[in-house]
Coordinates of C-alpha atoms in Angstrom, one line a residue:
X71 CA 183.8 15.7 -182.9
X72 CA 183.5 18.6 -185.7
X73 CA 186.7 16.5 -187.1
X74 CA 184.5 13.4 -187.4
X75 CA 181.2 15.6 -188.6
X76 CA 182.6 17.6 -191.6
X77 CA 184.5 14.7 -193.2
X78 CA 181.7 12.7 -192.6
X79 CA 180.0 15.5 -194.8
X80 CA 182.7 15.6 -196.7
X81 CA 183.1 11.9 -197.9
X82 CA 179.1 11.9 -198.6
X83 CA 179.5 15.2 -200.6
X84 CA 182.4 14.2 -202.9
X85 CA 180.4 11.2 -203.5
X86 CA 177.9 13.0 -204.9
X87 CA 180.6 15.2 -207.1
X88 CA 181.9 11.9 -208.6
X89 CA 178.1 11.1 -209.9
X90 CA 177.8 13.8 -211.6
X91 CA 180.6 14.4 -212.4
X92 CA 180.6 11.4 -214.6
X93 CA 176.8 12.0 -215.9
X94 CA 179.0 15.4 -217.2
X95 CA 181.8 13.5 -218.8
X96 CA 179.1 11.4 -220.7
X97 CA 177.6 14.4 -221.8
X98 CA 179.9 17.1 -222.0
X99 CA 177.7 19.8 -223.9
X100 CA 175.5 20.4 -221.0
X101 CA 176.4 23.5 -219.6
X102 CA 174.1 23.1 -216.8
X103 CA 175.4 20.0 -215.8
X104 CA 178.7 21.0 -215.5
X105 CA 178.2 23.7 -213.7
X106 CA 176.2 22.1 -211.2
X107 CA 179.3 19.9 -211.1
X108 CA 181.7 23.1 -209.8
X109 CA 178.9 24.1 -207.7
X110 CA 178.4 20.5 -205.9
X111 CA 182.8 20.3 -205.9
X112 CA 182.8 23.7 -204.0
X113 CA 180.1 22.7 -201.4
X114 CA 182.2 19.4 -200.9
X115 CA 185.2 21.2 -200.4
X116 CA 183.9 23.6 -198.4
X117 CA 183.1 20.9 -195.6
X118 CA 186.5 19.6 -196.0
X119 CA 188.0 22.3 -194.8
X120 CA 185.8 23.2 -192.7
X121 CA 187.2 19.8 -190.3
X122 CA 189.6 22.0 -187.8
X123 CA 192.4 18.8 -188.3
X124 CA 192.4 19.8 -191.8
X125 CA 192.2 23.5 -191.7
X126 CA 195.1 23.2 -189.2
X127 CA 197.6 21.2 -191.4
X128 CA 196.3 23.1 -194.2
X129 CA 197.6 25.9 -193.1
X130 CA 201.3 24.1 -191.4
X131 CA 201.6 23.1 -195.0
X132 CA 201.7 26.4 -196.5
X133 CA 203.0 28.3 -193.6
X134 CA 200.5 30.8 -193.3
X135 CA 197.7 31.2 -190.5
X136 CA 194.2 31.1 -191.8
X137 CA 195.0 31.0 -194.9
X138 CA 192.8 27.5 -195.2
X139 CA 189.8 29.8 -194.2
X140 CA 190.6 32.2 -197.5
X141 CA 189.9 28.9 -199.4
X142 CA 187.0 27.8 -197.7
X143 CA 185.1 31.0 -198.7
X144 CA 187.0 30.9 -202.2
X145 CA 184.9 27.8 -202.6
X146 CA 181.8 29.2 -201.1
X147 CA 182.4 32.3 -203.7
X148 CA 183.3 30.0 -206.7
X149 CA 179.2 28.5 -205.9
X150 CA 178.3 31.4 -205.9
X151 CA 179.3 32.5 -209.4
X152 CA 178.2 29.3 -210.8
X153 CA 174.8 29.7 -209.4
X154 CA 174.9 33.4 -211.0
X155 CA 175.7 32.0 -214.1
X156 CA 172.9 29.4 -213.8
X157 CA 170.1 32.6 -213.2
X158 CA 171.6 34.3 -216.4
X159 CA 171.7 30.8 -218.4
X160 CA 167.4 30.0 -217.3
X161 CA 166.2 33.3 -217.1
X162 CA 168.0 34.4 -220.8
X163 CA 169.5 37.4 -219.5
X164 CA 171.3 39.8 -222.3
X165 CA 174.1 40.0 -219.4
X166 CA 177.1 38.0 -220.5
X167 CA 177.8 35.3 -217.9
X168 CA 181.8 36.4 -218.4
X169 CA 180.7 39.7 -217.0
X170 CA 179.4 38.7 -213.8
X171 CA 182.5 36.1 -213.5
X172 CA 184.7 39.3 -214.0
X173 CA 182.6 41.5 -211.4
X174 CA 183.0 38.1 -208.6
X175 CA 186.6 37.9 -209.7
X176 CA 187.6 41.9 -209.6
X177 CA 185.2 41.6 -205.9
X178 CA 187.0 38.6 -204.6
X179 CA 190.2 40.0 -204.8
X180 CA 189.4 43.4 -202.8
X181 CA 188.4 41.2 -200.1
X182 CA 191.3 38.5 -200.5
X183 CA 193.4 41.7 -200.2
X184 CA 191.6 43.1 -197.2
X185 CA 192.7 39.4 -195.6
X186 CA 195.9 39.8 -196.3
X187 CA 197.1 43.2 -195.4
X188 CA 194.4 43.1 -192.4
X189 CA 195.0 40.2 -190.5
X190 CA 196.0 41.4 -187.1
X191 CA 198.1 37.9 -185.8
X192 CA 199.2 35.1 -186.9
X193 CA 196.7 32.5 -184.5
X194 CA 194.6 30.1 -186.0
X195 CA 191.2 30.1 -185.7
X196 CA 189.0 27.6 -187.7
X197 CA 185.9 27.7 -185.4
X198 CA 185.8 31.5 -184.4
X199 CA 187.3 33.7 -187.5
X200 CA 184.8 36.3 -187.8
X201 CA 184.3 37.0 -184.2
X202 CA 188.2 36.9 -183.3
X203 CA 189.0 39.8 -186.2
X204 CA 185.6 41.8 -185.9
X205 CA 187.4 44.5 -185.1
X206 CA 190.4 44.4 -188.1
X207 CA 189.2 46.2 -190.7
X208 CA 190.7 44.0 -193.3
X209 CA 189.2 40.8 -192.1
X210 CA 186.3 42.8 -192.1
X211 CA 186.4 44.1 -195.6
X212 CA 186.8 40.4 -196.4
X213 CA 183.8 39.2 -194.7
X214 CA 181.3 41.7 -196.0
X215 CA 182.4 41.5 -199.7
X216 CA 182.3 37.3 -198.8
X217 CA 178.1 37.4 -197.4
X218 CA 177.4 40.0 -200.0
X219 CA 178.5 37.7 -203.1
X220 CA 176.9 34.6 -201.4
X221 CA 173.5 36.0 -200.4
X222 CA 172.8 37.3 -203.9
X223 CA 173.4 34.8 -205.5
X224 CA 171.1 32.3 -202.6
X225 CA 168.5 34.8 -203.4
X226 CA 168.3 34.7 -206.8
X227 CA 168.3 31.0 -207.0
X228 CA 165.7 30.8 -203.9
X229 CA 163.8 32.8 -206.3
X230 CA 164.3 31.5 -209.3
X231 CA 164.2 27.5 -208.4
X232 CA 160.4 27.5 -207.0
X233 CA 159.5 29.3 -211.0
X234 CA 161.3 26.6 -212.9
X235 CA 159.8 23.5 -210.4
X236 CA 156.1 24.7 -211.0
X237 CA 156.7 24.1 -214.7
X238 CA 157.4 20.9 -214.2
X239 CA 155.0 18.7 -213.1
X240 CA 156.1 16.8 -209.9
X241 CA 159.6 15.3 -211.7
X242 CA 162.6 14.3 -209.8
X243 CA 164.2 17.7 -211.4
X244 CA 161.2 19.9 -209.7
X245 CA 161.9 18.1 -206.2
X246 CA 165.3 18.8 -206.3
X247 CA 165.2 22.4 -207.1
X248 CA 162.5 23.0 -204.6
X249 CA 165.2 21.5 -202.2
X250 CA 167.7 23.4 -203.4
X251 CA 165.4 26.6 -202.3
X252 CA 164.8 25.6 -198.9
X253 CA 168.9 24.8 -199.2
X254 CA 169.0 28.7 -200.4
X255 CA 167.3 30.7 -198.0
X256 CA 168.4 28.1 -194.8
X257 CA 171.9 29.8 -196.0
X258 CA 170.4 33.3 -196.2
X259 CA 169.6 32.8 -192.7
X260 CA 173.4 31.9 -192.1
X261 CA 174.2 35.0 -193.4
X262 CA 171.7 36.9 -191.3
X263 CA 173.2 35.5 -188.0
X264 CA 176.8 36.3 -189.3
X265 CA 175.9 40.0 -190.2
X266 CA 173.7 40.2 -186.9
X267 CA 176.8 39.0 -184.9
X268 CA 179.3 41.6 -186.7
X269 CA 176.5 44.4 -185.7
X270 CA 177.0 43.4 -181.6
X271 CA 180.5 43.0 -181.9
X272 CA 180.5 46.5 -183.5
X273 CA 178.2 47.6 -180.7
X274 CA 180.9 46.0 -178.0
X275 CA 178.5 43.0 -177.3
X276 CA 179.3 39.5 -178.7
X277 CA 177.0 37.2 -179.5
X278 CA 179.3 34.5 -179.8
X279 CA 176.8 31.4 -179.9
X280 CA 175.1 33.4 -182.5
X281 CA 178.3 33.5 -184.8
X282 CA 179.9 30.7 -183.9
X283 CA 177.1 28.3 -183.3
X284 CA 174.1 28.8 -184.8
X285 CA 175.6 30.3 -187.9
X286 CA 178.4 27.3 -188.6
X287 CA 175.3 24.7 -187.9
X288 CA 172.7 26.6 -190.4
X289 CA 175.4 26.7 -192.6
X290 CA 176.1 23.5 -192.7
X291 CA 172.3 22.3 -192.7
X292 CA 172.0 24.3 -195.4
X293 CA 175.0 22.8 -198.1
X294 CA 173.4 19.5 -197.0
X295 CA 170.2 20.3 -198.4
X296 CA 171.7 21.9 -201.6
X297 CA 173.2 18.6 -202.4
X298 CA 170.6 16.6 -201.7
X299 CA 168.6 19.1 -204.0
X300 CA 171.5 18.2 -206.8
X301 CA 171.3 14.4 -206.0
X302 CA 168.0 13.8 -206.7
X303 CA 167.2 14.2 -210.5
X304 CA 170.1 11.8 -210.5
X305 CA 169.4 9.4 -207.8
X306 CA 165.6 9.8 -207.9
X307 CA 165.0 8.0 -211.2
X308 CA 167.2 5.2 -210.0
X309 CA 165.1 5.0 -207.0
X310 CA 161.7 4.6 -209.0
X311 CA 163.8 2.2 -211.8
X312 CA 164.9 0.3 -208.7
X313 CA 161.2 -0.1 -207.4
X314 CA 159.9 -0.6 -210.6
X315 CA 162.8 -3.8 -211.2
X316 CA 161.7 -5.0 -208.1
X317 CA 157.7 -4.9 -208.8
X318 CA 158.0 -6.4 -212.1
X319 CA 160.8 -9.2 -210.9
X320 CA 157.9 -12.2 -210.5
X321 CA 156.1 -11.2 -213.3
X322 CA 159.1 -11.8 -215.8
X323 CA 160.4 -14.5 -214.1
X324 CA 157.1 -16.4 -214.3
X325 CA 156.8 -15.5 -218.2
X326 CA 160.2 -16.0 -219.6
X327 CA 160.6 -18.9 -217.8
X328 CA 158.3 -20.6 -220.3
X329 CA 159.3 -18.3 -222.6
X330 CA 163.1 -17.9 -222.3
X331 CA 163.8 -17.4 -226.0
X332 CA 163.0 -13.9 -225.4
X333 CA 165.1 -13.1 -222.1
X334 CA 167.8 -10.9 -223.4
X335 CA 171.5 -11.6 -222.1
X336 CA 171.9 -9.3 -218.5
X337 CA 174.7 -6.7 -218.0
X338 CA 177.8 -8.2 -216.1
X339 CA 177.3 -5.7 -213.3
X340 CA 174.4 -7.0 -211.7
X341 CA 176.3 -10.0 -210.5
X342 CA 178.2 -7.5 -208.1
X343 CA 176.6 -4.6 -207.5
X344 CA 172.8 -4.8 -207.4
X345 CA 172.2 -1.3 -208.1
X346 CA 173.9 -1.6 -212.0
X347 CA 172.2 -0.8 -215.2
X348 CA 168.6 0.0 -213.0
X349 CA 166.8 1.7 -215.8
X350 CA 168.4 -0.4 -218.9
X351 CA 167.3 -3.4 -216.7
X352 CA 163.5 -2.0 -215.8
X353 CA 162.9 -1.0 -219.4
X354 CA 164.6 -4.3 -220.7
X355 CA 161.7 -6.3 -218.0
X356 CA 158.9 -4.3 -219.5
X357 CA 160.0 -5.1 -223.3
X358 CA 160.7 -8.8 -222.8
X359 CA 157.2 -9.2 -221.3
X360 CA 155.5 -7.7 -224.0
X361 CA 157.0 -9.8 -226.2
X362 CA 155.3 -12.5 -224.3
X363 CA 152.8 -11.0 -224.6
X364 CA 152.6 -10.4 -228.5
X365 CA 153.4 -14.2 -228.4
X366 CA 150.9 -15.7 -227.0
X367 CA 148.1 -13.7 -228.5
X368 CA 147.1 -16.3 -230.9
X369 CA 146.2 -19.0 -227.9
X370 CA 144.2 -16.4 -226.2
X371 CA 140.4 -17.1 -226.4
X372 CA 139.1 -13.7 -227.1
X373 CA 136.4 -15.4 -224.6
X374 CA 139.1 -15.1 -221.7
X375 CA 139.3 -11.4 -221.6
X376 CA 135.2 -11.1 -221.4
X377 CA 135.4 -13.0 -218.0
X378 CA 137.8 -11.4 -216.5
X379 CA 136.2 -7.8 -217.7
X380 CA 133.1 -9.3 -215.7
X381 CA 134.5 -10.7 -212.8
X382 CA 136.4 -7.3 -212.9
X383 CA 133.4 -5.4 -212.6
X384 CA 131.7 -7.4 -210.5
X385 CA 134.4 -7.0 -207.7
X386 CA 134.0 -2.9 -208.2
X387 CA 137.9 -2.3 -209.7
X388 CA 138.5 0.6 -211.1
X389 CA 139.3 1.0 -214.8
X390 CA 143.2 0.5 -214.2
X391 CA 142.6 -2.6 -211.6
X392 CA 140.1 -4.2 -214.4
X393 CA 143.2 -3.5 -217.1
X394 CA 145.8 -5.0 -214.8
X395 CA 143.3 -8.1 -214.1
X396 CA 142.2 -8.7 -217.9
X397 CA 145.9 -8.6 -218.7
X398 CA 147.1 -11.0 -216.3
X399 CA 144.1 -13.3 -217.0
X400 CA 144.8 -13.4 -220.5
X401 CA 149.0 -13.5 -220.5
X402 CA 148.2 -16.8 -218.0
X403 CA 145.8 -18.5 -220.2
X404 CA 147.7 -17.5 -223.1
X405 CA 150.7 -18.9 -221.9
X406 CA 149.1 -22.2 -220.3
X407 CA 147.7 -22.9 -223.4
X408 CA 151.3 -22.3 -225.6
X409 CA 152.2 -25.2 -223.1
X410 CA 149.6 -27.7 -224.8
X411 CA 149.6 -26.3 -228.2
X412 CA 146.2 -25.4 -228.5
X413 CA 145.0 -22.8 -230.4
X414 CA 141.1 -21.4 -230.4
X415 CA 139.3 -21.2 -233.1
X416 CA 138.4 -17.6 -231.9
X417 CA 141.1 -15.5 -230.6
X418 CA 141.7 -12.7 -229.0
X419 CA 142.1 -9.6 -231.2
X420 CA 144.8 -8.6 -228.5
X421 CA 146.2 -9.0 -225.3
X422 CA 147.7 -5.5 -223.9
X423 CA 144.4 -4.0 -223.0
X424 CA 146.3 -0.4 -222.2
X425 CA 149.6 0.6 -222.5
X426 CA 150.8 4.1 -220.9
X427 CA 151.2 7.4 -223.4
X428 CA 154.6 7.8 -220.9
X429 CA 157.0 5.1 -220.6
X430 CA 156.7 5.3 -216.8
X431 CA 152.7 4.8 -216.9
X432 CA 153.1 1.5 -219.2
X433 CA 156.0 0.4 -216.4
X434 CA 153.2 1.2 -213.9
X435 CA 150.7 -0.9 -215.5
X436 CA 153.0 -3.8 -215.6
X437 CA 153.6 -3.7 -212.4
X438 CA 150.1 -3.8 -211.4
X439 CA 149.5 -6.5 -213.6
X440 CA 152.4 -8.1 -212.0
X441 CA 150.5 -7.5 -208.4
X442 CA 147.4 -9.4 -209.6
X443 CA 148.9 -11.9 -211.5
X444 CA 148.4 -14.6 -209.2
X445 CA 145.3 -13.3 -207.5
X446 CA 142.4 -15.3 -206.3
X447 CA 140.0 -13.1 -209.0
X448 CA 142.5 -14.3 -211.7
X449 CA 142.7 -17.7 -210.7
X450 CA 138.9 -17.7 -210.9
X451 CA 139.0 -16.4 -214.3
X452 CA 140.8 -19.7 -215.4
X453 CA 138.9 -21.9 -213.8
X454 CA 135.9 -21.0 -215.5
X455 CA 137.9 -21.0 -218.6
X456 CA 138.5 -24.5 -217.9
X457 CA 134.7 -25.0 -216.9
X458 CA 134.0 -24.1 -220.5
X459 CA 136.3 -26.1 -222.2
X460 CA 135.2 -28.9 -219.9
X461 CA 131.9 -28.2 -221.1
X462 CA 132.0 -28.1 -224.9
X463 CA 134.2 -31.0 -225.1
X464 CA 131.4 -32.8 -223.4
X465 CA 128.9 -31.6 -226.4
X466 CA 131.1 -32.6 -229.0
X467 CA 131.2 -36.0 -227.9

């Protein structure tokens, strides 16, 4: 069961590592980037070893009992330093990142020592370590020096995360690191049940499902949250690039198919995996549109966009439904009258009646227009467009 549970874990978490680790390789002068690469690694291999079929022949491999577990908190330490280093990176601390390194490094091996001379057998014990050796000194030693290197540095980052996501403004980076600080002081909590269960095994009282159950399963809650927390500025924007491709889809079909001299040539990827190129493909749907639009400007009567304003209105939209409808009124007629080749004698001055100071507003105005773009209130637009030109032909006559 816990075999099937922390590789599970494990498989999801070393997914995540290969992500960014390749968003890291592409851009190899962010420091940030990389470390939160070692620091999503250790959490991965934490859960690896963590599975008791893998601790075991872990430690058949190198001959020595426990040893596995010496690694599993080497990788718990090594996150810790890197999210040390992070505070003293955002927070411009005079102390040299080296330093701190050092201090873990000079720490770690008191305690690695402490396991080593202290261990009192030679049984292995992947699911109840710190109970079976509460009373070895060494192990001890080891324990303490471990949960005082990893609480700090969950505290600081539980502190520091919430400071840095207020700053900035609801983004996929802000969500993550507030995740990351529920992540942060969910582990602070495993540490509190672990120093709470050495305290009753001191006192001759063990409080076994305390250590070895609640603590393991907080724990483990915990790293899942801090990876999600480092997921999401990556995954997020593919998410919304994703839902934006899929909002604007019928809108550019329905343009550049009478307008296919525009359509760029689309990445090889998509053909096999859907999920390819997201944003160069949402960005590259937005562009090709406007060029439609830009296009058929000259066959727009300048006539069309005052209907639809006024139908608009009369329905009660608000000023970003009347854009999206005026839009998708004029990029119709506009385009239905490119298909005749006829050209008013008074044309629009243009048709993109807003565009978005953010890219992601513009793609958001798109994709409303591309909501309304074959709606009843547009539809009725055209037809008195066609009323109209019924009507003056009649006249001329």
């Amino acid at each position: 069961m816990f075999d099937v549970v922390y590789l599970s874990f494990g498989v999801a978490a070393w997914t995540i590592v290969g992500y960014k680790a390749r968003a890291w390789l592409r851009d190899r002068a962010n420091t940030d980037l990389g470390l939160a690469c070692l620091m999503t690694g250790s959490v991965a291999n934490v859960f690896l070893l963590s599975a008791p079929s893998v601790y075991r022949g872990f430690d058949r491999l190198v001959g020595v009992a426990n040893l596995a577990m010496v690694f599993l908190y080497s990788s718990v330490v090594l996150f810790a330093a890197g999210a040390l280093v992070l505070l003293l990176r955002w927070t411009g601390s005079t102390v040299r990142p080296r330093t701190v390194v050092a201090g873990i490094a000079a720490l770690w091996a008191v305690a690695v020592t402490g396991f080593a001379l202290g261990r009192p057998d030679a049984v292995e014990h992947p699911r109840d370590f710190s109970t079976a050796y509460a009373d070895a000194p060494g192990v001890v030693l080891f324990l303490v020096i471990y949960l005082a290197i990893f609480g700090a540095a969950l505290a600081g980052l539980g502190l520091l995360c919430p400071r840095y996501a207020v700053n900035l403004n609801g983004s996929w980076l802000a969500r993550g690191l507030r995740l990351i600080t529920v992540g942060c002081w969910l582990g602070l909590a495993y540490c509190a049940c672990k120093l709470i269960g050495f305290g009753f095994s001191w006192a001759g009282r063990e409080l076994t499902w305390l250590s070895n159950g609640v603590a393991p399963l907080t724990a483990s809650i915990a790293a899942l949250i801090v990876l999600a927390g480092f997921a999401v500025p990556a995954v997020g924007p593919r998410v919304s690039a994703w839902r934006r491709l899929r909002r604007l889809q019928p809108l550019w079909r329905a343009v550049t198919t009478q307008a296919p001299e525009v359509s760029m040539g689309r990445s090889r990827w998509p053909a096999w995996w859907p999920f390819a190129d997201l944003e160069w493909r949402a960005n590259r749907q937005m562009a090709e549109i406007r060029d439609v639009q830009r296009g058929v400007r000259r066959y727009v009567e300048a006539e069309a966009l005052d209907i639809a304003r006024v139908k608009a209105g009369e329905a009660a939209y608000d000023k970003w439904q009347l854009a999206a409808v005026v839009e998708a009124a004029a990029l119709r007629r506009g385009l239905q009258n490119q298909a005749v080749g006829h050209v008013p004698e008074v044309g629009a001055d243009s048709v993109v009646v807003a565009t978005g100071a953010e890219l992601a507003d513009e793609h958001e105005h798109l994709a409303r227009v591309a909501d309304v773009y074959r709606h009843p209130l547009v539809d009725a637009v055209l037809d008195e467009l066609r009323e109209r030109g019924v009507a003056r032909a009649d006249r001329q006559r």
